[in-house]
């Protein structure tokens, strides 16, 4: 499934990226993309080439030995 993800940032500014997943996402579920964690806030179906548009909240970044809390 192809997702267009819109990230709601607590610190101002937003982020947008495309994610491809084998299984569908649901509201409240967390997922990782490029070593960052997100929580799904809302899902809208079918927008252009995307199966779904996801509104997500950024939770944390992780590196080799650190995790930054939200």
GROMACS .gro file of N, CA and C in nm:
model
  210
    1UNK      N    1   0.084  -0.117   0.000
    1UNK     CA    2   0.000   0.000   0.000
    1UNK      C    3   0.089   0.124   0.000
    2UNK      N    4   0.048   0.223  -0.074
    2UNK     CA    5   0.123   0.346  -0.085
    2UNK      C    6   0.053   0.455  -0.004
    3UNK      N    7   0.126   0.515   0.090
    3UNK     CA    8   0.072   0.618   0.178
    3UNK      C    9   0.140   0.751   0.153
    4UNK      N   10   0.064   0.859   0.153
    4UNK     CA   11   0.117   0.994   0.157
    4UNK      C   12   0.101   1.036   0.302
    5UNK      N   13   0.211   1.064   0.371
    5UNK     CA   14   0.207   1.091   0.514
    5UNK      C   15   0.231   1.239   0.541
    6UNK      N   16   0.140   1.302   0.614
    6UNK     CA   17   0.153   1.440   0.657
    6UNK      C   18   0.179   1.437   0.807
    7UNK      N   19   0.291   1.492   0.850
    7UNK     CA   20   0.328   1.484   0.990
    7UNK      C   21   0.295   1.615   1.060
    8UNK      N   22   0.226   1.604   1.171
    8UNK     CA   23   0.195   1.718   1.256
    8UNK      C   24   0.307   1.727   1.358
    9UNK      N   25   0.377   1.840   1.362
    9UNK     CA   26   0.491   1.854   1.451
    9UNK      C   27   0.454   1.940   1.571
   10UNK      N   28   0.488   1.893   1.690
   10UNK     CA   29   0.463   1.969   1.813
   10UNK      C   30   0.551   2.093   1.820
   11UNK      N   31   0.665   2.090   1.754
   11UNK     CA   32   0.760   2.200   1.761
   11UNK      C   33   0.745   2.298   1.647
   12UNK      N   34   0.635   2.295   1.575
   12UNK     CA   35   0.616   2.385   1.461
   12UNK      C   36   0.678   2.325   1.336
   13UNK      N   37   0.628   2.367   1.223
   13UNK     CA   38   0.677   2.310   1.098
   13UNK      C   39   0.626   2.169   1.082
   14UNK      N   40   0.609   2.128   0.961
   14UNK     CA   41   0.559   1.994   0.936
   14UNK      C   42   0.652   1.919   0.845
   15UNK      N   43   0.617   1.799   0.815
   15UNK     CA   44   0.697   1.712   0.730
   15UNK      C   45   0.601   1.632   0.645
   16UNK      N   46   0.643   1.598   0.526
   16UNK     CA   47   0.559   1.517   0.438
   16UNK      C   48   0.650   1.416   0.368
   17UNK      N   49   0.606   1.291   0.363
   17UNK     CA   50   0.682   1.188   0.293
   17UNK      C   51   0.589   1.080   0.243
   18UNK      N   52   0.641   0.999   0.155
   18UNK     CA   53   0.567   0.886   0.100
   18UNK      C   54   0.621   0.759   0.165
   19UNK      N   55   0.533   0.671   0.205
   19UNK     CA   56   0.574   0.545   0.266
   19UNK      C   57   0.500   0.430   0.198
   20UNK      N   58   0.569   0.321   0.177
   20UNK     CA   59   0.507   0.201   0.121
   20UNK      C   60   0.513   0.093   0.227
   21UNK      N   61   0.399   0.032   0.256
   21UNK     CA   62   0.391  -0.070   0.361
   21UNK      C   63   0.320  -0.193   0.310
   22UNK      N   64   0.354  -0.307   0.368
   22UNK     CA   65   0.290  -0.433   0.331
   22UNK      C   66   0.152  -0.449   0.394
   23UNK      N   67   0.134  -0.391   0.512
   23UNK     CA   68   0.007  -0.403   0.585
   23UNK      C   69  -0.052  -0.264   0.606
   24UNK      N   70  -0.184  -0.256   0.614
   24UNK     CA   71  -0.248  -0.125   0.636
   24UNK      C   72  -0.220  -0.071   0.776
   25UNK      N   73  -0.225   0.060   0.787
   25UNK     CA   74  -0.211   0.127   0.916
   25UNK      C   75  -0.350   0.160   0.969
   26UNK      N   76  -0.361   0.180   1.101
   26UNK     CA   77  -0.488   0.220   1.160
   26UNK      C   78  -0.464   0.334   1.258
   27UNK      N   79  -0.568   0.409   1.289
   27UNK     CA   80  -0.558   0.522   1.381
   27UNK      C   81  -0.508   0.473   1.516
   28UNK      N   82  -0.410   0.545   1.572
   28UNK     CA   83  -0.352   0.509   1.700
   28UNK      C   84  -0.228   0.422   1.689
   29UNK      N   85  -0.207   0.361   1.575
   29UNK     CA   86  -0.093   0.273   1.555
   29UNK      C   87   0.035   0.356   1.539
   30UNK      N   88   0.147   0.303   1.586
   30UNK     CA   89   0.275   0.369   1.566
   30UNK      C   90   0.351   0.297   1.456
   31UNK      N   91   0.439   0.373   1.388
   31UNK     CA   92   0.522   0.316   1.283
   31UNK      C   93   0.653   0.393   1.276
   32UNK      N   94   0.754   0.334   1.213
   32UNK     CA   95   0.883   0.399   1.198
   32UNK      C   96   0.912   0.427   1.053
   33UNK      N   97   0.982   0.539   1.030
   33UNK     CA   98   1.024   0.578   0.896
   33UNK      C   99   1.156   0.652   0.913
   34UNK      N  100   1.261   0.605   0.849
   34UNK     CA  101   1.392   0.671   0.855
   34UNK      C  102   1.438   0.699   0.998
   35UNK      N  103   1.432   0.598   1.083
   35UNK     CA  104   1.475   0.605   1.223
   35UNK      C  105   1.396   0.705   1.307
   36UNK      N  106   1.274   0.735   1.268
   36UNK     CA  107   1.186   0.821   1.347
   36UNK      C  108   1.054   0.749   1.369
   37UNK      N  109   0.994   0.773   1.485
   37UNK     CA  110   0.867   0.709   1.519
   37UNK      C  111   0.752   0.808   1.506
   38UNK      N  112   0.638   0.757   1.459
   38UNK     CA  113   0.519   0.838   1.437
   38UNK      C  114   0.396   0.763   1.487
   39UNK      N  115   0.290   0.838   1.521
   39UNK     CA  116   0.161   0.780   1.559
   39UNK      C  117   0.057   0.830   1.459
   40UNK      N  118  -0.026   0.740   1.409
   40UNK     CA  119  -0.132   0.774   1.314
   40UNK      C  120  -0.244   0.846   1.387
   41UNK      N  121  -0.278   0.968   1.340
   41UNK     CA  122  -0.387   1.046   1.399
   41UNK      C  123  -0.516   1.035   1.318
   42UNK      N  124  -0.504   1.029   1.186
   42UNK     CA  125  -0.622   1.021   1.099
   42UNK      C  126  -0.582   0.958   0.966
   43UNK      N  127  -0.679   0.897   0.899
   43UNK     CA  128  -0.656   0.833   0.770
   43UNK      C  129  -0.767   0.875   0.674
   44UNK      N  130  -0.727   0.915   0.554
   44UNK     CA  131  -0.822   0.947   0.447
   44UNK      C  132  -0.792   0.854   0.329
   45UNK      N  133  -0.894   0.808   0.262
   45UNK     CA  134  -0.874   0.716   0.151
   45UNK      C  135  -0.857   0.788   0.018
   46UNK      N  136  -0.788   0.719  -0.073
   46UNK     CA  137  -0.772   0.757  -0.212
   46UNK      C  138  -0.753   0.901  -0.249
   47UNK      N  139  -0.631   0.945  -0.261
   47UNK     CA  140  -0.596   1.079  -0.307
   47UNK      C  141  -0.492   1.064  -0.417
   48UNK      N  142  -0.530   1.085  -0.541
   48UNK     CA  143  -0.435   1.075  -0.653
   48UNK      C  144  -0.373   0.937  -0.658
   49UNK      N  145  -0.241   0.930  -0.665
   49UNK     CA  146  -0.174   0.800  -0.679
   49UNK      C  147  -0.164   0.722  -0.548
   50UNK      N  148  -0.208   0.781  -0.436
   50UNK     CA  149  -0.193   0.719  -0.306
   50UNK      C  150  -0.319   0.643  -0.266
   51UNK      N  151  -0.299   0.528  -0.199
   51UNK     CA  152  -0.411   0.452  -0.146
   51UNK      C  153  -0.474   0.527  -0.028
   52UNK      N  154  -0.388   0.590   0.052
   52UNK     CA  155  -0.434   0.659   0.172
   52UNK      C  156  -0.348   0.783   0.199
   53UNK      N  157  -0.407   0.881   0.266
   53UNK     CA  158  -0.332   0.994   0.319
   53UNK      C  159  -0.339   0.982   0.471
   54UNK      N  160  -0.225   0.984   0.534
   54UNK     CA  161  -0.215   0.966   0.679
   54UNK      C  162  -0.174   1.097   0.744
   55UNK      N  163  -0.245   1.138   0.847
   55UNK     CA  164  -0.201   1.248   0.932
   55UNK      C  165  -0.136   1.183   1.052
   56UNK      N  166  -0.009   1.217   1.077
   56UNK     CA  167   0.066   1.150   1.183
   56UNK      C  168   0.133   1.250   1.276
   57UNK      N  169   0.158   1.205   1.398
   57UNK     CA  170   0.227   1.285   1.498
   57UNK      C  171   0.367   1.227   1.516
   58UNK      N  172   0.468   1.315   1.512
   58UNK     CA  173   0.606   1.272   1.535
   58UNK      C  174   0.623   1.239   1.682
   59UNK      N  175   0.685   1.124   1.713
   59UNK     CA  176   0.704   1.083   1.851
   59UNK      C  177   0.849   1.094   1.895
   60UNK      N  178   0.944   1.042   1.816
   60UNK     CA  179   1.084   1.040   1.859
   60UNK      C  180   1.176   1.005   1.743
   61UNK      N  181   1.302   1.045   1.760
   61UNK     CA  182   1.409   1.003   1.669
   61UNK      C  183   1.495   0.903   1.743
   62UNK      N  184   1.549   0.808   1.671
   62UNK     CA  185   1.638   0.712   1.736
   62UNK      C  186   1.765   0.701   1.655
   63UNK      N  187   1.873   0.687   1.725
   63UNK     CA  188   2.002   0.668   1.663
   63UNK      C  189   2.058   0.535   1.709
   64UNK      N  190   2.185   0.510   1.685
   64UNK     CA  191   2.244   0.383   1.725
   64UNK      C  192   2.232   0.355   1.874
   65UNK      N  193   2.240   0.460   1.958
   65UNK     CA  194   2.237   0.434   2.102
   65UNK      C  195   2.150   0.534   2.178
   66UNK      N  196   2.065   0.607   2.108
   66UNK     CA  197   1.984   0.705   2.181
   66UNK      C  198   1.842   0.710   2.127
   67UNK      N  199   1.751   0.750   2.212
   67UNK     CA  200   1.613   0.774   2.174
   67UNK      C  201   1.574   0.907   2.234
   68UNK      N  202   1.523   0.998   2.152
   68UNK     CA  203   1.478   1.127   2.200
   68UNK      C  204   1.329   1.121   2.226
   69UNK      N  205   1.284   1.143   2.350
   69UNK     CA  206   1.139   1.136   2.377
   69UNK      C  207   1.064   1.251   2.313
   70UNK      N  208   0.936   1.229   2.290
   70UNK     CA  209   0.851   1.334   2.231
   70UNK      C  210   0.821   1.441   2.331
   0.00000   0.00000   0.00000
